[in-house]
Coordinates of C-alpha atoms in Angstrom, one line a residue:
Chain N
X272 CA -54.4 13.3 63.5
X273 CA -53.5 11.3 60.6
X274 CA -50.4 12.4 58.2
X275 CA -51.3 12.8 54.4
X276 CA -50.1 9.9 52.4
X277 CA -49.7 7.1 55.2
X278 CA -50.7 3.9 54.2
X279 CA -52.2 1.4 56.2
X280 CA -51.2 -2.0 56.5
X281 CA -53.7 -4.8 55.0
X282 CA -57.1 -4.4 56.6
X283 CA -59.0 -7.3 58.4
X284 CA -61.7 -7.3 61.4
X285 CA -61.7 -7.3 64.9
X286 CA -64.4 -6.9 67.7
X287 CA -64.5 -4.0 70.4
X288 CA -67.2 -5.0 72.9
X289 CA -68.8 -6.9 70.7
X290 CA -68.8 -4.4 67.3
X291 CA -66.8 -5.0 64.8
X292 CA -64.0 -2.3 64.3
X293 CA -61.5 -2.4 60.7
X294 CA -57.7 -2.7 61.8
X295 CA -54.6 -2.5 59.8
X296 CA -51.7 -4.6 59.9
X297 CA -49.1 -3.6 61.8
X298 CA -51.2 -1.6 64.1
X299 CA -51.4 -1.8 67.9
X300 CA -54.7 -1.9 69.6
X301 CA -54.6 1.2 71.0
X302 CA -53.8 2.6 67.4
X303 CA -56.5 0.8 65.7
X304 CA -59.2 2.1 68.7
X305 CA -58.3 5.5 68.3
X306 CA -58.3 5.6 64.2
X307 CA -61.8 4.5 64.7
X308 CA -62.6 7.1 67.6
X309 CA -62.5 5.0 70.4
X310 CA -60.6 7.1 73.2
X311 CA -62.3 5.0 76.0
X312 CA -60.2 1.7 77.2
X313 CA -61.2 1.1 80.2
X314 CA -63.4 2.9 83.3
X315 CA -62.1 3.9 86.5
X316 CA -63.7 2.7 89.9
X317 CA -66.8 5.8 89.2
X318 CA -66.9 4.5 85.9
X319 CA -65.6 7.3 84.3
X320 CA -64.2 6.3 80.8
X321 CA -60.0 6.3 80.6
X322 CA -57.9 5.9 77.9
X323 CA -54.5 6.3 76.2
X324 CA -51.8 9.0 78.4
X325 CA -48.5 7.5 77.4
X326 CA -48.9 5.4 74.6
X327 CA -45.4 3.4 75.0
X328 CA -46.5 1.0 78.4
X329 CA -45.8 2.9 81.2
X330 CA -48.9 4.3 82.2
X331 CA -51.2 1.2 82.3
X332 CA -53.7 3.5 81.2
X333 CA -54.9 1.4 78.2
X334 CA -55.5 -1.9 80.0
X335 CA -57.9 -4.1 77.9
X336 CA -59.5 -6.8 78.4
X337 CA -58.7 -9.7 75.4
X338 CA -61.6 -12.3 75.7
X339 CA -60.6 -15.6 74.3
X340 CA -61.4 -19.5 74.6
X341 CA -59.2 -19.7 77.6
X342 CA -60.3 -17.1 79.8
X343 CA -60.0 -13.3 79.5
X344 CA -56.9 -11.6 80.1
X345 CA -55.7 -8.2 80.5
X346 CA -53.0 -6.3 78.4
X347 CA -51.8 -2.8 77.5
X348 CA -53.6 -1.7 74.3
X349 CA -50.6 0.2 73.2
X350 CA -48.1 -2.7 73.3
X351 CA -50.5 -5.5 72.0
X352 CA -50.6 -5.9 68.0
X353 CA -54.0 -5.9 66.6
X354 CA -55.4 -8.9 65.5
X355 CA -57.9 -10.6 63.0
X356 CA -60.7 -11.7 64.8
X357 CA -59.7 -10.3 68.9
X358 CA -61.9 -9.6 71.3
X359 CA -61.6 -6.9 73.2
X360 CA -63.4 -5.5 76.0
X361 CA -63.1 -2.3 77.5
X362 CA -65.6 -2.6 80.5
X363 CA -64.6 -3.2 84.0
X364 CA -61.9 -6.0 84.7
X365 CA -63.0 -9.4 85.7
Chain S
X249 CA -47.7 25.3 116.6
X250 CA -45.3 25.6 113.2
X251 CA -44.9 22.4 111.5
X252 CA -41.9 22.9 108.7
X253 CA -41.9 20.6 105.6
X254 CA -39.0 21.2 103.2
X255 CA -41.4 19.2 100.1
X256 CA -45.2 18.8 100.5
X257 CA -46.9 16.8 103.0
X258 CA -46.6 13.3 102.7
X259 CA -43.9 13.7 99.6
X260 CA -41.4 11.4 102.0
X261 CA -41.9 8.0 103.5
X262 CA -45.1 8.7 105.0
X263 CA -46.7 8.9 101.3
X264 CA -44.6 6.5 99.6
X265 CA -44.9 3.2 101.8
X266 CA -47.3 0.3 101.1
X267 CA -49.5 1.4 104.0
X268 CA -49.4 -2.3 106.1
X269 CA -50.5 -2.0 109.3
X270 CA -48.1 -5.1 110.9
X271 CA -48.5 -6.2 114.4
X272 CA -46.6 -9.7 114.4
X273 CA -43.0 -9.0 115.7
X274 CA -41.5 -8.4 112.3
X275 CA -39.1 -10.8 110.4
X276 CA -36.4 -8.5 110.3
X277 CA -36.0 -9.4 114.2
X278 CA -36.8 -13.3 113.5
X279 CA -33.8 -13.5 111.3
X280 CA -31.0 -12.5 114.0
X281 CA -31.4 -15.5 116.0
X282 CA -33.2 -16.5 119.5
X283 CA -31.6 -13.4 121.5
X284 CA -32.7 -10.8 119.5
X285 CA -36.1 -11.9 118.9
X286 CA -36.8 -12.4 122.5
X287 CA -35.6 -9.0 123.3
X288 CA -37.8 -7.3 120.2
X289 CA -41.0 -9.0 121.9
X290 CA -40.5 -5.5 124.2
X291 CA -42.2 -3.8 120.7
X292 CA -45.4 -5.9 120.6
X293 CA -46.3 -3.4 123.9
X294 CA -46.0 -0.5 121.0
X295 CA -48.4 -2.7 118.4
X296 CA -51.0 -3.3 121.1
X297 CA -51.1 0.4 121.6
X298 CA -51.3 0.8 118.0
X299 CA -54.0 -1.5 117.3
X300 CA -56.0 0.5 119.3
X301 CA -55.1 3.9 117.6
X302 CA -55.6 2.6 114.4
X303 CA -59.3 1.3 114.9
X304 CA -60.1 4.8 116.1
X305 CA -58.0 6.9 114.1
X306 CA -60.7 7.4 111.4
X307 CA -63.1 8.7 114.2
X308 CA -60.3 10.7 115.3
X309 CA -59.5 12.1 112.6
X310 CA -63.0 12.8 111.1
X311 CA -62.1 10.6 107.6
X312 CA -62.2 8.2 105.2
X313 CA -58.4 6.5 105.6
X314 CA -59.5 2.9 104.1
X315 CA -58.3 1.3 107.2
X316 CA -58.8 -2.5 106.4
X317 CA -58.0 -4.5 109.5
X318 CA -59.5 -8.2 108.4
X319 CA -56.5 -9.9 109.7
X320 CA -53.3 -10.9 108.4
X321 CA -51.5 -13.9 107.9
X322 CA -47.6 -14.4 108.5
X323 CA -46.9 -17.4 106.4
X324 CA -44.3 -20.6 106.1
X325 CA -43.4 -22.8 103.8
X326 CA -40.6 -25.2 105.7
X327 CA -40.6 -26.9 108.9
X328 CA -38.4 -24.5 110.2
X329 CA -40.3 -21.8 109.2
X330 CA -43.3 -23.2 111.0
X331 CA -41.3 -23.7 114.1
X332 CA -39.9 -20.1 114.2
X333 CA -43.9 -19.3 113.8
X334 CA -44.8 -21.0 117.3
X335 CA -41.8 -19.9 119.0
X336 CA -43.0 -16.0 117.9
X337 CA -46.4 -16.6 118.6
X338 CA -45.6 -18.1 121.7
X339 CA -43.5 -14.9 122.8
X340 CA -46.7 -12.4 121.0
X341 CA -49.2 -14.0 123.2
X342 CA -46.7 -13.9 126.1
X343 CA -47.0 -10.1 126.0
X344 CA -50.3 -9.7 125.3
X345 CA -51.0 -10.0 121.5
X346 CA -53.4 -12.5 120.5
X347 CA -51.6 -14.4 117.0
X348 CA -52.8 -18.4 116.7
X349 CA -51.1 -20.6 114.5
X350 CA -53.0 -21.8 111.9
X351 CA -52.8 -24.8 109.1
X352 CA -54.5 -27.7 107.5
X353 CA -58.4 -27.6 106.8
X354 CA -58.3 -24.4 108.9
X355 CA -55.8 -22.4 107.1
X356 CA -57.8 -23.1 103.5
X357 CA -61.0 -21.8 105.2
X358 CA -59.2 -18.6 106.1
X359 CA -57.5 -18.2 103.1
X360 CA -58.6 -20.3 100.3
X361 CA -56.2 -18.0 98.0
X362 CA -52.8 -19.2 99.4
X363 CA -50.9 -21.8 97.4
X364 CA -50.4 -25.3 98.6
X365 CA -46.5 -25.0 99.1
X366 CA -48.0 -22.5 102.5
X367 CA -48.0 -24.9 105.2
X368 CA -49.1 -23.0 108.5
X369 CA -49.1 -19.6 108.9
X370 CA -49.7 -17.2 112.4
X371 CA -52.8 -15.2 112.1
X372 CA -53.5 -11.9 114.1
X373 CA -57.0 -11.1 113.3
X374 CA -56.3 -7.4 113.7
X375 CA -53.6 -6.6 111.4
X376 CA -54.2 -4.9 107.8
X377 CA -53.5 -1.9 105.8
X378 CA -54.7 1.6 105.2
X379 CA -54.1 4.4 102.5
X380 CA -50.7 6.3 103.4
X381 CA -52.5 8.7 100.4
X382 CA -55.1 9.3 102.5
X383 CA -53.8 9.3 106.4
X384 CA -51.2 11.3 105.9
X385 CA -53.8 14.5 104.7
X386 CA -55.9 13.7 107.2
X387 CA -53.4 14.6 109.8
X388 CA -52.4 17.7 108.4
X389 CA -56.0 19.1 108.3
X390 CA -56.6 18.0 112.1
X391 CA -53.5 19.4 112.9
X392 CA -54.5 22.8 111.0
X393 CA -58.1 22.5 112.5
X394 CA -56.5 22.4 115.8
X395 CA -54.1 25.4 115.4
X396 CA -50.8 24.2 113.8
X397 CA -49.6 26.1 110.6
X398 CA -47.9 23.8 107.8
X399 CA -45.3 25.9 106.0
X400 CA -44.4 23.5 103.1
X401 CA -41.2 24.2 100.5
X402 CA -39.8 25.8 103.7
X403 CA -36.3 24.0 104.9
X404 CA -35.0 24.3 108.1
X405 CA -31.2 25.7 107.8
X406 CA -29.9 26.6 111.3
X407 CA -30.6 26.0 114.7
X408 CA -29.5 27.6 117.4
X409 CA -29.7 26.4 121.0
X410 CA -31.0 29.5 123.2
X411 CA -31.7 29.4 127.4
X412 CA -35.1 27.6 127.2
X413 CA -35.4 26.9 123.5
X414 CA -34.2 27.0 120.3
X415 CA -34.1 30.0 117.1
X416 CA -35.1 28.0 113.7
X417 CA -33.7 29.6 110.9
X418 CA -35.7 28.6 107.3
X419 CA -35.8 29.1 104.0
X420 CA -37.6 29.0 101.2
X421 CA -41.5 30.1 100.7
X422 CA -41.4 30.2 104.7
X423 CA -38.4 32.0 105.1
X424 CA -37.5 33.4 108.8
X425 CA -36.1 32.6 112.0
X426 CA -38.5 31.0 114.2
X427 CA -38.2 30.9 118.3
X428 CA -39.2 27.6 119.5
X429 CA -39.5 25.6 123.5
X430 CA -39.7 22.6 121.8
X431 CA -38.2 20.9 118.7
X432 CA -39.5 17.7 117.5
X433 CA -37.8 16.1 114.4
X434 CA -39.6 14.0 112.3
X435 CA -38.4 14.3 109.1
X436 CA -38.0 10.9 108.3
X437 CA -34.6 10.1 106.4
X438 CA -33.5 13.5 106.5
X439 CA -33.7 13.5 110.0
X440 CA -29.9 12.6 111.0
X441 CA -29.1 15.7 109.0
X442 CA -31.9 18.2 111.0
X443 CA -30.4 16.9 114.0
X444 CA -27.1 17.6 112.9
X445 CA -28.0 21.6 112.3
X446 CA -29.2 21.0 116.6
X447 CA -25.2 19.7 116.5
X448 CA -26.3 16.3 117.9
X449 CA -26.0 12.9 116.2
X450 CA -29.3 11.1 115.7
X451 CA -27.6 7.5 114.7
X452 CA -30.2 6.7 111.5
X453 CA -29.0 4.7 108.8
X454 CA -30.7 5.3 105.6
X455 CA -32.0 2.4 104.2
X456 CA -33.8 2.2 100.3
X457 CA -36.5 -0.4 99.4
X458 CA -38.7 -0.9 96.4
X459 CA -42.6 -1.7 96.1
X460 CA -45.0 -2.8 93.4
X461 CA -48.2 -2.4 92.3
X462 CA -50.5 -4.2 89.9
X463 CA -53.6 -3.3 88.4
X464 CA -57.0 -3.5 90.0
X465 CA -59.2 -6.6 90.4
X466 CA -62.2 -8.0 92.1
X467 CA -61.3 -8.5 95.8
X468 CA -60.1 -12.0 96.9
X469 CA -57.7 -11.2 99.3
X470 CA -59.1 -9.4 102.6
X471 CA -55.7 -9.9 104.7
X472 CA -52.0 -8.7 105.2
X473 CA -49.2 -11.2 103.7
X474 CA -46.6 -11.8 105.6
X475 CA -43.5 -14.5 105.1
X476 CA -41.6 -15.5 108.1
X477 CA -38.8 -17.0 105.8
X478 CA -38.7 -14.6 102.9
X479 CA -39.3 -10.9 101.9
X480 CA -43.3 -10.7 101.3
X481 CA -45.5 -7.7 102.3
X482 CA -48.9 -8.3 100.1
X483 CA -52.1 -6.7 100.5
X484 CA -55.2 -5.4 98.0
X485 CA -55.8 -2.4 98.2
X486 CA -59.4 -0.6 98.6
X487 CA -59.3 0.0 94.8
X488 CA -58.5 -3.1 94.2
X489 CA -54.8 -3.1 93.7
X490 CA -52.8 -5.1 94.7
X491 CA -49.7 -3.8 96.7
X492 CA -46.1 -6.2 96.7
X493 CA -43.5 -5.4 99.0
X494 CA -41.6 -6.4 101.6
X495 CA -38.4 -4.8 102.4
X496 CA -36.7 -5.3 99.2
X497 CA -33.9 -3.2 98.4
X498 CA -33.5 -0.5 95.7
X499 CA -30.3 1.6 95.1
X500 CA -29.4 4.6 96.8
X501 CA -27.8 7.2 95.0
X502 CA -24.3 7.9 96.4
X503 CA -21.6 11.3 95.7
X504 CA -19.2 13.0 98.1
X505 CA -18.3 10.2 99.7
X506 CA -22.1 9.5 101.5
X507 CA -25.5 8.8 100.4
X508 CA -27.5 11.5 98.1
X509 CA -30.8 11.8 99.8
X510 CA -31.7 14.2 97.3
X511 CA -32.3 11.9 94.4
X512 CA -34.5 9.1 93.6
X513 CA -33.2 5.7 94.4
X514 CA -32.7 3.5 91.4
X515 CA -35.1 0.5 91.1
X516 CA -33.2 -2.8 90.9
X517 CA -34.3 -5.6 88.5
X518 CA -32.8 -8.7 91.1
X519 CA -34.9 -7.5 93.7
X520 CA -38.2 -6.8 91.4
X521 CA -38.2 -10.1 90.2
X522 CA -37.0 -11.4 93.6
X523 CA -39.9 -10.3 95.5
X524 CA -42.8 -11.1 92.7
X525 CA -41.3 -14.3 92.7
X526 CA -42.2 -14.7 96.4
X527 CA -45.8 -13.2 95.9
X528 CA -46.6 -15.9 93.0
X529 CA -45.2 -18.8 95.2
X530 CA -47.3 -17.6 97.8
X531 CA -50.4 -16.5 96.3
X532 CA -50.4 -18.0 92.3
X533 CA -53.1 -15.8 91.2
X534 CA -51.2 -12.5 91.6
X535 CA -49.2 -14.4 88.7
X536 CA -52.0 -13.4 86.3
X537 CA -52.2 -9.8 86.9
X538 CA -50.6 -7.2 85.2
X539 CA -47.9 -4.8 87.4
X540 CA -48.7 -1.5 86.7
X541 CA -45.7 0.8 88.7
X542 CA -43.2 0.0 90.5
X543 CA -41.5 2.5 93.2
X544 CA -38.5 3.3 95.5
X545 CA -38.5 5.2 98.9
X546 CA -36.3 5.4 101.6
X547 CA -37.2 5.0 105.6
X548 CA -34.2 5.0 108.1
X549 CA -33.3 2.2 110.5
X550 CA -30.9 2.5 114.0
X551 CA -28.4 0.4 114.7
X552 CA -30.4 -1.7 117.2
X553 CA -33.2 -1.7 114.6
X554 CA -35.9 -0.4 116.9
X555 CA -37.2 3.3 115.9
X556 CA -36.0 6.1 117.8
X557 CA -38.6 8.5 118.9
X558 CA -38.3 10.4 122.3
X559 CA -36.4 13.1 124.2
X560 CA -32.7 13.5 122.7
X561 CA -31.2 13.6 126.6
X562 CA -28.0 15.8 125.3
X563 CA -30.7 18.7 123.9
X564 CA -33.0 19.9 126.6
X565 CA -36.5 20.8 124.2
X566 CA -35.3 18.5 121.6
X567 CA -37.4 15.6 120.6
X568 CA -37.1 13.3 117.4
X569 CA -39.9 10.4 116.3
X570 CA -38.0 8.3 113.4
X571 CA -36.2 5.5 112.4
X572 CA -38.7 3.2 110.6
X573 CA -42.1 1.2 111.4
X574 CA -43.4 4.4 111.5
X575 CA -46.5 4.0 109.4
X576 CA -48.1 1.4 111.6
X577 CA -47.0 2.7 114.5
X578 CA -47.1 6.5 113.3
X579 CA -50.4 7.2 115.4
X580 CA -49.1 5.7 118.3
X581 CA -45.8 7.5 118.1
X582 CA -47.4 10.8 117.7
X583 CA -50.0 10.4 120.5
X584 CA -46.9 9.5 122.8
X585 CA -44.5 12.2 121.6
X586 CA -47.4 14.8 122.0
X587 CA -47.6 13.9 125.4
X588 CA -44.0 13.8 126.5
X589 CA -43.8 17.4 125.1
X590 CA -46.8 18.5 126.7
X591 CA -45.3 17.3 130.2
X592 CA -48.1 17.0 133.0
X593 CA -49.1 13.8 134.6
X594 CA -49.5 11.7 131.2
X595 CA -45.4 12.4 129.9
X596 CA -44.2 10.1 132.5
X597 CA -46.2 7.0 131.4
X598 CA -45.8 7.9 127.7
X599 CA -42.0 7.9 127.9
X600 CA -42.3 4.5 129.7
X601 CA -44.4 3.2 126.8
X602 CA -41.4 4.7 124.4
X603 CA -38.8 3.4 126.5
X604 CA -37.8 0.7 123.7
X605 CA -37.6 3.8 120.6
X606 CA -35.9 6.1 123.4
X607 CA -32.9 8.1 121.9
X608 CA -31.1 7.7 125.7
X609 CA -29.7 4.6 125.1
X610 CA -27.6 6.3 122.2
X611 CA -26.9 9.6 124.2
X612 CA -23.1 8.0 124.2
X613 CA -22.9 9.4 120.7
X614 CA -22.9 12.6 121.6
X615 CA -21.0 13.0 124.2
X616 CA -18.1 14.5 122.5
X617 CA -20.9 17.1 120.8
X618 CA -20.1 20.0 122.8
X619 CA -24.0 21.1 123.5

């Protein structure tokens, strides 16, 4: 749910397994994702999709993988600003 | 049978430990110098027996318990370290469990994962770990496949010693009085204060610690971690976790002058960082994972620091299995207390395998309890 009236932050581009996806400044990951209907973060051991329960990094619910030049590392959607240009994977872990 | 659990099943220790299964004489007796861990080579008998129950437990039991037992590695990082490692392999093989002491080329091929700063370590191919989500269950639907009820949210409230038994007062969704031949008391940390409803003392010492867990990863590490210097319990998990711990200490909550069993201990930040400190010195690439919980429980030690499972000699019928190490050698505590209660021709030789945990040798403490 989105309240009337908010405005977003200025938009740029990031990638979600490989699509891009519009984020806003100021958002988190997790925030950006589920604005553009991604509920899915990550998959359990059956593969089953999982996503979001506590939204303030408790759970580790929302663990992403961020792909970048250095290697891939994992962080919590919800506490990790989105970014122009990240890339973020939500498949299994490495 | 009746089996009375004030929670749920597993809510206590027996669910909230890391689920090691530790053979080597534990560092806890390696730290109290040369007297102490000779005597404490006595409780390697118990882990050989254990060893045993635990590669057929899942047989026994009829399910999936993710027993891993690839080994595990006690490790050192100082020269001393590496000498108190031969000295308590020396004593281990001495009573009949086979730990080698490894290093060098050797130690790398074993475990490739181990930072340099590990020198040697002694290596017990059968150690390992298993689920304590998934054992304790397991137990309870044997148990209730062979007979026993479980009446859980039921506490046990008075007990009153009768000719040839006992009349068990509870409360709560199993609330009644009970007559019973035999009491055992297994009830963990709570224990002292069971027995003390029996008016005897069972000298347990609560005692908090803290664990950790990070999120799951590929597997890379097949064996038990072990420090014979520091405070290090390390394992991954079947899922992939991996599981820190190692007898670091939370924060037991305290009011009326004594410890408050009924409330959460409080995690403590020294020892959080304390004991992943170790676990990144030891093995670097736990460094690059993420934590995801990390938890308190409480397990109760004795004085003497060995576990105190027998016949309480004061109370004729009672019985009490408790007093720590009692996930790895749970099985093996239960097969042997089953079997001294039972009586017959096998009690005799499983109170001789118990004699180390027996409750006798503090049956002083109770002489002034009046029966």
């Amino acid at each position: 749910m989105r309240i009337a009236g908010t405005e977003r932050g200025a938009p740029f581009t990031l990638f979600v397994d490989g699509e891009e996806m519009a984020a806003f400044a100021g958002e988190t990951i997790a925030t950006a994702m589920l604005a553009d209907g991604r509920a899915a973060m990550r998959r359990d051991r059956s593969g089953a999709p999982r996503g979001l329960f506590c939204n303030m990094g408790t759970c580790s619910e929302c663990l992403v993988t961020l792909r970048g030049d250095g290697g891939a590392r994992r962080v919590r959607a919800c506490l990790t600003p989105a970014a122009p240009g990240l890339r973020v994977e939500t498949g299994p872990a490495a | 049978m009746l089996i009375v659990e004030a929670a749920h099943a597993n809510a206590g220790a027996s669910g909230q430990n890391a689920g090691s299964l530790h053979f080597q004489i534990e560092r806890r007796f390696l730290e109290q110098g040369e007297a102490k861990a000779a005597e404490a080579a006595a409780i390697t008998g118990l882990s050989r027996m254990a060893v045993d129950d635990w590669r057929g437990l899942e047989q026994a039991l009829g399910a999936d318990l993710h027993v891993h037992m690839h080994g595990g590695l006690m490790v050192a990082e100082t020269a001393d370290e590496v000498a108190m490692l031969e000295r308590k392999a020396a004593r281990e093989r001495a009573a009949g469990l086979s730990a080698e002491l490894v290093d060098g080329a050797e130690l790398r091929r074993i475990a490739p994962y181990l930072s340099e700063r590990v020198i040697a370590a002694n290596h017990m191919a059968d150690e390992g770990h298993a689920d304590p989500r998934a054992v304790t269950p397991a137990f309870v639907a044997a148990a209730r496949a062979a007979g026993a009820v479980l009446a859980e949210r039921t506490r046990v409230t008075a007990i009153a010693r009768r000719a040839g038994g006992f009349a068990v007062t509870l409360a709560g969704a199993g609330a009644g009085t009970v007559q019973a031949d035999q009491l055992l008391i297994a009830a963990g940390v709570w224990s002292a204060g069971v027995g003390a409803l029996a008016n005897v003392h069972l000298p347990l010492f609560p005692v908090a610690l803290q664990m950790n867990v990070t999120e799951r990863v590929a597997p890379f590490l097949p064996h038990l971690i072990q420090h014979v210097g520091r405070r290090l319990s390390m394992k991954q998990a079947h899922a992939g976790n991996v599981l820190i711990g190692g007898g670091w200490p939370s924060r037991m909550a305290a009011g009326d002058g004594r410890f408050d069993l009924s409330r959460r201990p409080e995690l403590l930040a020294p020892s959080l960082a304390g004991n992943l400190a170790v676990a990144t010195a030891v093995l670097p690439h736990v460094g690059g994972l993420n934590l995801i919980r990390s938890w308190t429980g409480t397990t109760a030690i004795t004085a003497d620091q060995y576990p105190l499972v027998g016949a309480v000699p004061c109370a004729p019928g009672l019985f009490v299995a408790a007093g720590g190490s009692a996930f790895t050698l749970g099985p093996t505590f239960a097969r042997l207390i089953a079997a001294q209660m039972a009586g017959g021709g096998a009690a005799a030789e499983a109170k001789a395998a118990l004699a180390i945990a027996a409750p006798a040798r503090f049956d002083h403490l109770n002489s002034f309890m009046g029966g």
